[in-house]
Amino acid sequence: MSRTHTLIRGTAILTITSFATRFMGFFYRIFLSHTFGEENVGLYQLIFPVYALGISLSCAGTELALSRCTAKENASGHPQKTLELLKTSLLFTFFLSCVIAICIQQNASFIACSFLHDPRCEELLVLLSYAFPFASIHSCICGYSLGLKQTKIPAISQLFEQAFRILFVFLLCYFQSMYHHTLSVSFAVAGLAAGEIVSSLYCIYSVRQSSTNSPEALLSFSAFTSCLRQLLSHALPLTANRVLLNILQSIEAVSIPVYLQSYGMTVSASLQIYGVLTGMALPCILFPSAITNAVSAMLLPAVAEIQEMKEQKKLRSIIIRITCSCIFLGCFCCLFLVISGQWIGTFLFKSTLAGSFILALAWICPFLYTNTVLLSMINGLGKTTYSFIVNFLSLCIRIAGVCLLIPVFGIRGYLGGLLFSQIFLFISCILKLSLYTRRF
């Protein structure tokens, strides 16, 4: 099968899977909002910056590095080396994630009060910490599979994670209701950990089954150190970028309710606004990004392989075609959401506020969807420093919108800053890729 066909086939599989999981997640969020209320959904969303930061520290950079290194070693005809890279990444990230989980458990009260500004998050953070070791296993095996351009394990594990998360929370709420016990949003966090446990077990089983033809040799210490050096040379810059960016995103996320209170809202009202924005409107806007996320996942190892093989005309053609396709998708989704956004918010979420947010956020679609793919191509080319700089500046614009505009204009000020940051990111990525392709 040709590289183009492999890319298209892999993207199609990941897109279908992502649409399926987002479709389930869409109605799951409706279930959460109806079961726990908008304020508790806001409380649930408040812990996700900590989750994102923990994932960034433990495995996000390693997953991308493993995908890139696996693609290059496989293209060079070293399949045994790819297995050594996988084993090394699993050992390293699992240990690191366990350390992070223990740190969160020991400092849950401090994080909840000092960082998230809500002591009710303490219990949620403790439950959340159990997800990290299993998420690291899931992440590494998916990165390894994508590096080999195999999408079966990432696709099915994604479905398992979402399905078991929803099923676990639904059954827990059902049995609690039967006995007239109080329903807590902590059930949703427990479901998050349950989904990661099931998906990681599936990943381990699948990768063992797929490598039955290979000898089950133990990883020697010299192989471990060699692979770790190779992975860290790529993973450390990516991890540093991810961590710093996630710290900024976390500051942005936890600051929104705080500055809404400076605007004149109560604590309850600010959490309600935050919950509607991040738990209802944004997931709706991000729903079509299933396509661009799938393209991004396949593009990074593909671009790395094309660069390794020095096929510059092929690289230029892929960049132009995929960029134009993403812009078209974003424009179509923007038009659709402008027409139907208010109806989606009112009919599905029973919230006119959600409809208003969807209308306001619709204008970022052409930039948001395209930026995901552009950044993946830039990372695939090894230009991680540039990717970090433009992401950093984009987040600074968003944080400025939170700190400077929300106290004056309310949540509309943040939405304006979000749009401007996406436009800035889009222009910066287009300029970088244009300059890169002109050299050949």
Tab-separated table of N, CA and C in Angstrom, residues 280-373:
chain	number	residue	atom	x	y	z
A	280	MET	N	-19.965	22.630	27.532
A	280	MET	CA	-21.048	22.504	26.550
A	280	MET	C	-20.673	23.149	25.211
A	281	ALA	N	-20.355	24.448	25.224
A	281	ALA	CA	-20.120	25.166	23.963
A	281	ALA	C	-18.833	24.716	23.272
A	282	LEU	N	-17.720	24.679	24.008
A	282	LEU	CA	-16.447	24.308	23.387
A	282	LEU	C	-16.438	22.875	22.843
A	283	PRO	N	-16.973	21.879	23.576
A	283	PRO	CA	-17.045	20.540	22.983
A	283	PRO	C	-17.842	20.502	21.683
A	284	CYS	N	-18.870	21.331	21.593
A	284	CYS	CA	-19.646	21.405	20.356
A	284	CYS	C	-18.794	21.984	19.219
A	285	ILE	N	-18.051	23.030	19.510
A	285	ILE	CA	-17.169	23.640	18.513
A	285	ILE	C	-16.063	22.667	18.096
A	286	LEU	N	-15.553	21.901	19.050
A	286	LEU	CA	-14.436	20.996	18.788
A	286	LEU	C	-14.868	19.668	18.169
A	287	PHE	N	-16.167	19.431	18.073
A	287	PHE	CA	-16.664	18.158	17.550
A	287	PHE	C	-16.098	17.832	16.161
A	288	PRO	N	-16.136	18.767	15.184
A	288	PRO	CA	-15.589	18.445	13.850
A	288	PRO	C	-14.068	18.298	13.824
A	289	SER	N	-13.391	18.753	14.893
A	289	SER	CA	-11.929	18.636	14.903
A	289	SER	C	-11.476	17.191	15.015
A	290	ALA	N	-12.443	16.265	15.135
A	290	ALA	CA	-12.097	14.842	15.081
A	290	ALA	C	-11.335	14.532	13.797
A	291	ILE	N	-11.732	15.203	12.715
A	291	ILE	CA	-11.075	14.981	11.417
A	291	ILE	C	-9.641	15.506	11.453
A	292	THR	N	-9.481	16.747	11.889
A	292	THR	CA	-8.144	17.348	11.877
A	292	THR	C	-7.220	16.699	12.898
A	293	ASN	N	-7.766	16.241	14.035
A	293	ASN	CA	-6.934	15.537	15.007
A	293	ASN	C	-6.437	14.214	14.448
A	294	ALA	N	-7.304	13.539	13.693
A	294	ALA	CA	-6.896	12.276	13.066
A	294	ALA	C	-5.815	12.521	12.021
A	295	VAL	N	-6.006	13.566	11.224
A	295	VAL	CA	-4.991	13.923	10.223
A	295	VAL	C	-3.661	14.247	10.917
A	296	SER	N	-3.723	14.995	12.006
A	296	SER	CA	-2.513	15.381	12.740
A	296	SER	C	-1.763	14.169	13.267
A	297	ALA	N	-2.523	13.202	13.822
A	297	ALA	CA	-1.898	12.007	14.388
A	297	ALA	C	-1.148	11.215	13.325
A	298	MET	N	-1.717	11.140	12.124
A	298	MET	CA	-1.066	10.409	11.037
A	298	MET	C	0.033	11.234	10.361
A	299	LEU	N	-0.121	12.555	10.371
A	299	LEU	CA	0.820	13.420	9.651
A	299	LEU	C	2.197	13.474	10.287
A	300	LEU	N	2.247	13.528	11.614
A	300	LEU	CA	3.547	13.723	12.278
A	300	LEU	C	4.550	12.638	11.885
A	301	PRO	N	4.223	11.329	12.043
A	301	PRO	CA	5.197	10.319	11.591
A	301	PRO	C	5.374	10.301	10.074
A	302	ALA	N	4.302	10.616	9.324
A	302	ALA	CA	4.412	10.613	7.857
A	302	ALA	C	5.361	11.701	7.374
A	303	VAL	N	5.239	12.901	7.943
A	303	VAL	CA	6.116	14.006	7.570
A	303	VAL	C	7.561	13.702	7.964
A	304	ALA	N	7.732	13.093	9.152
A	304	ALA	CA	9.079	12.725	9.594
A	304	ALA	C	9.712	11.717	8.636
A	305	GLU	N	8.910	10.764	8.160
A	305	GLU	CA	9.415	9.748	7.218
A	305	GLU	C	9.750	10.371	5.867
A	306	ILE	N	8.866	11.250	5.367
A	306	ILE	CA	9.120	11.909	4.081
A	306	ILE	C	10.376	12.766	4.159
A	307	GLN	N	10.541	13.457	5.276
A	307	GLN	CA	11.742	14.275	5.468
A	307	GLN	C	12.990	13.408	5.496
A	308	GLU	N	12.887	12.241	6.164
A	308	GLU	CA	14.021	11.316	6.238
A	308	GLU	C	14.398	10.789	4.850
A	309	MET	N	13.382	10.546	4.001
A	309	MET	CA	13.612	10.032	2.646
A	309	MET	C	13.934	11.143	1.645
A	310	LYS	N	13.871	12.414	2.114
A	310	LYS	CA	14.217	13.596	1.307
A	310	LYS	C	13.334	13.729	0.050
A	311	GLU	N	12.049	13.431	0.210
A	311	GLU	CA	11.092	13.576	-0.888
A	311	GLU	C	10.406	14.934	-0.766
A	312	GLN	N	11.082	15.989	-1.184
A	312	GLN	CA	10.638	17.349	-0.914
A	312	GLN	C	9.381	17.737	-1.708
A	313	LYS	N	9.264	17.263	-2.959
A	313	LYS	CA	8.069	17.584	-3.744
A	313	LYS	C	6.826	16.973	-3.121
A	314	LYS	N	6.958	15.755	-2.625
A	314	LYS	CA	5.856	15.077	-1.952
A	314	LYS	C	5.456	15.822	-0.690
A	315	LEU	N	6.438	16.301	0.037
A	315	LEU	CA	6.183	17.051	1.262
A	315	LEU	C	5.425	18.339	0.967
A	316	ARG	N	5.867	19.080	-0.041
A	316	ARG	CA	5.218	20.337	-0.413
A	316	ARG	C	3.764	20.094	-0.835
A	317	SER	N	3.550	19.036	-1.603
A	317	SER	CA	2.200	18.710	-2.073
A	317	SER	C	1.270	18.381	-0.916
A	318	ILE	N	1.741	17.600	0.061
A	318	ILE	CA	0.926	17.230	1.222
A	318	ILE	C	0.566	18.463	2.043
A	319	ILE	N	1.533	19.346	2.264
A	319	ILE	CA	1.291	20.556	3.060
A	319	ILE	C	0.194	21.409	2.424
A	320	ILE	N	0.289	21.633	1.122
A	320	ILE	CA	-0.676	22.499	0.435
A	320	ILE	C	-2.069	21.876	0.436
A	321	ARG	N	-2.156	20.590	0.077
A	321	ARG	CA	-3.464	19.943	-0.031
A	321	ARG	C	-4.185	19.870	1.310
A	322	ILE	N	-3.470	19.469	2.332
A	322	ILE	CA	-4.117	19.291	3.636
A	322	ILE	C	-4.495	20.637	4.246
A	323	THR	N	-3.655	21.646	4.076
A	323	THR	CA	-3.976	22.977	4.592
A	323	THR	C	-5.244	23.522	3.942
A	324	CYS	N	-5.350	23.418	2.634
A	324	CYS	CA	-6.543	23.905	1.919
A	324	CYS	C	-7.788	23.138	2.340
A	325	SER	N	-7.661	21.831	2.525
A	325	SER	CA	-8.803	21.012	2.947
A	325	SER	C	-9.297	21.416	4.332
A	326	CYS	N	-8.365	21.694	5.255
A	326	CYS	CA	-8.745	22.081	6.620
A	326	CYS	C	-9.411	23.454	6.644
A	327	ILE	N	-8.921	24.371	5.825
A	327	ILE	CA	-9.547	25.696	5.749
A	327	ILE	C	-10.984	25.572	5.234
A	328	PHE	N	-11.177	24.740	4.212
A	328	PHE	CA	-12.527	24.527	3.677
A	328	PHE	C	-13.443	23.921	4.738
A	329	LEU	N	-12.942	22.918	5.466
A	329	LEU	CA	-13.730	22.299	6.539
A	329	LEU	C	-14.113	23.331	7.597
A	330	GLY	N	-13.160	24.172	7.998
A	330	GLY	CA	-13.425	25.188	9.013
A	330	GLY	C	-14.469	26.196	8.568
A	331	CYS	N	-14.408	26.608	7.315
A	331	CYS	CA	-15.386	27.570	6.790
A	331	CYS	C	-16.783	26.962	6.745
A	332	PHE	N	-16.865	25.714	6.324
A	332	PHE	CA	-18.165	25.032	6.274
A	332	PHE	C	-18.773	24.910	7.680
A	333	CYS	N	-17.946	24.513	8.660
A	333	CYS	CA	-18.435	24.361	10.034
A	333	CYS	C	-18.826	25.705	10.631
A	334	CYS	N	-18.083	26.744	10.301
A	334	CYS	CA	-18.410	28.091	10.769
A	334	CYS	C	-19.797	28.498	10.290
A	335	LEU	N	-20.065	28.304	9.015
A	335	LEU	CA	-21.369	28.652	8.440
A	335	LEU	C	-22.485	27.839	9.093
A	336	PHE	N	-22.246	26.542	9.279
A	336	PHE	CA	-23.253	25.664	9.890
A	336	PHE	C	-23.579	26.099	11.317
A	337	LEU	N	-22.548	26.412	12.106
A	337	LEU	CA	-22.759	26.786	13.511
A	337	LEU	C	-23.388	28.165	13.650
A	338	VAL	N	-23.071	29.066	12.735
A	338	VAL	CA	-23.712	30.387	12.762
A	338	VAL	C	-25.224	30.253	12.529
A	339	ILE	N	-25.587	29.330	11.640
A	339	ILE	CA	-27.003	29.130	11.325
A	339	ILE	C	-27.736	28.367	12.434
A	340	SER	N	-27.085	27.328	12.971
A	340	SER	CA	-27.795	26.428	13.889
A	340	SER	C	-27.309	26.477	15.336
A	341	GLY	N	-26.347	27.343	15.658
A	341	GLY	CA	-25.749	27.359	16.998
A	341	GLY	C	-26.746	27.608	18.108
A	342	GLN	N	-27.631	28.575	17.923
A	342	GLN	CA	-28.607	28.898	18.962
A	342	GLN	C	-29.561	27.724	19.203
A	343	TRP	N	-29.951	27.063	18.119
A	343	TRP	CA	-30.839	25.908	18.244
A	343	TRP	C	-30.142	24.763	18.975
A	344	ILE	N	-28.846	24.529	18.662
A	344	ILE	CA	-28.101	23.452	19.329
A	344	ILE	C	-28.066	23.683	20.836
A	345	GLY	N	-27.757	24.916	21.243
A	345	GLY	CA	-27.677	25.223	22.667
A	345	GLY	C	-29.013	25.068	23.371
A	346	THR	N	-30.071	25.557	22.740
A	346	THR	CA	-31.395	25.536	23.368
A	346	THR	C	-32.003	24.136	23.371
A	347	PHE	N	-31.888	23.424	22.246
A	347	PHE	CA	-32.549	22.130	22.118
A	347	PHE	C	-31.792	21.017	22.837
A	348	LEU	N	-30.460	20.952	22.644
A	348	LEU	CA	-29.686	19.848	23.201
A	348	LEU	C	-29.280	20.076	24.656
A	349	PHE	N	-28.813	21.283	24.959
A	349	PHE	CA	-28.316	21.563	26.305
A	349	PHE	C	-29.340	22.275	27.189
A	350	LYS	N	-30.482	22.658	26.598
A	350	LYS	CA	-31.501	23.417	27.342
A	350	LYS	C	-30.897	24.682	27.940
A	351	SER	N	-30.008	25.318	27.188
A	351	SER	CA	-29.305	26.505	27.687
A	351	SER	C	-29.163	27.528	26.561
A	352	THR	N	-29.831	28.653	26.702
A	352	THR	CA	-29.688	29.725	25.707
A	352	THR	C	-28.286	30.316	25.759
A	353	LEU	N	-27.666	30.271	26.952
A	353	LEU	CA	-26.304	30.772	27.094
A	353	LEU	C	-25.336	29.935	26.260
A	354	ALA	N	-25.511	28.606	26.264
A	354	ALA	CA	-24.662	27.725	25.452
A	354	ALA	C	-24.809	28.066	23.966
A	355	GLY	N	-26.040	28.348	23.542
A	355	GLY	CA	-26.274	28.738	22.149
A	355	GLY	C	-25.556	30.020	21.785
A	356	SER	N	-25.575	30.986	22.690
A	356	SER	CA	-24.884	32.256	22.442
A	356	SER	C	-23.377	32.056	22.330
A	357	PHE	N	-22.825	31.197	23.189
A	357	PHE	CA	-21.390	30.916	23.139
A	357	PHE	C	-21.014	30.203	21.841
A	358	ILE	N	-21.859	29.267	21.405
A	358	ILE	CA	-21.579	28.537	20.160
A	358	ILE	C	-21.540	29.506	18.978
A	359	LEU	N	-22.485	30.446	18.944
A	359	LEU	CA	-22.492	31.453	17.876
A	359	LEU	C	-21.213	32.284	17.887
A	360	ALA	N	-20.794	32.711	19.074
A	360	ALA	CA	-19.596	33.547	19.183
A	360	ALA	C	-18.326	32.772	18.819
A	361	LEU	N	-18.286	31.487	19.199
A	361	LEU	CA	-17.090	30.676	18.958
A	361	LEU	C	-17.006	30.136	17.527
A	362	ALA	N	-18.112	30.181	16.791
A	362	ALA	CA	-18.131	29.623	15.432
A	362	ALA	C	-17.068	30.250	14.537
A	363	TRP	N	-16.745	31.530	14.775
A	363	TRP	CA	-15.818	32.245	13.894
A	363	TRP	C	-14.375	31.778	14.016
A	364	ILE	N	-14.057	31.016	15.076
A	364	ILE	CA	-12.673	30.544	15.215
A	364	ILE	C	-12.445	29.234	14.455
A	365	CYS	N	-13.523	28.597	13.955
A	365	CYS	CA	-13.399	27.259	13.341
A	365	CYS	C	-12.377	27.183	12.201
A	366	PRO	N	-12.394	28.096	11.213
A	366	PRO	CA	-11.419	27.967	10.117
A	366	PRO	C	-9.971	27.981	10.600
A	367	PHE	N	-9.712	28.765	11.648
A	367	PHE	CA	-8.342	28.875	12.172
A	367	PHE	C	-8.024	27.722	13.122
A	368	LEU	N	-8.962	27.391	13.986
A	368	LEU	CA	-8.735	26.361	15.002
A	368	LEU	C	-8.442	25.007	14.378
A	369	TYR	N	-9.259	24.587	13.409
A	369	TYR	CA	-9.072	23.272	12.800
A	369	TYR	C	-7.772	23.209	11.991
A	370	THR	N	-7.470	24.278	11.276
A	370	THR	CA	-6.262	24.289	10.449
A	370	THR	C	-5.000	24.343	11.304
A	371	ASN	N	-5.047	25.082	12.410
A	371	ASN	CA	-3.865	25.221	13.265
A	371	ASN	C	-3.398	23.885	13.821
A	372	THR	N	-4.334	22.999	14.150
A	372	THR	CA	-3.973	21.684	14.682
A	372	THR	C	-3.076	20.925	13.704
A	373	VAL	N	-3.452	20.958	12.434
A	373	VAL	CA	-2.697	20.245	11.402
A	373	VAL	C	-1.376	20.950	11.094
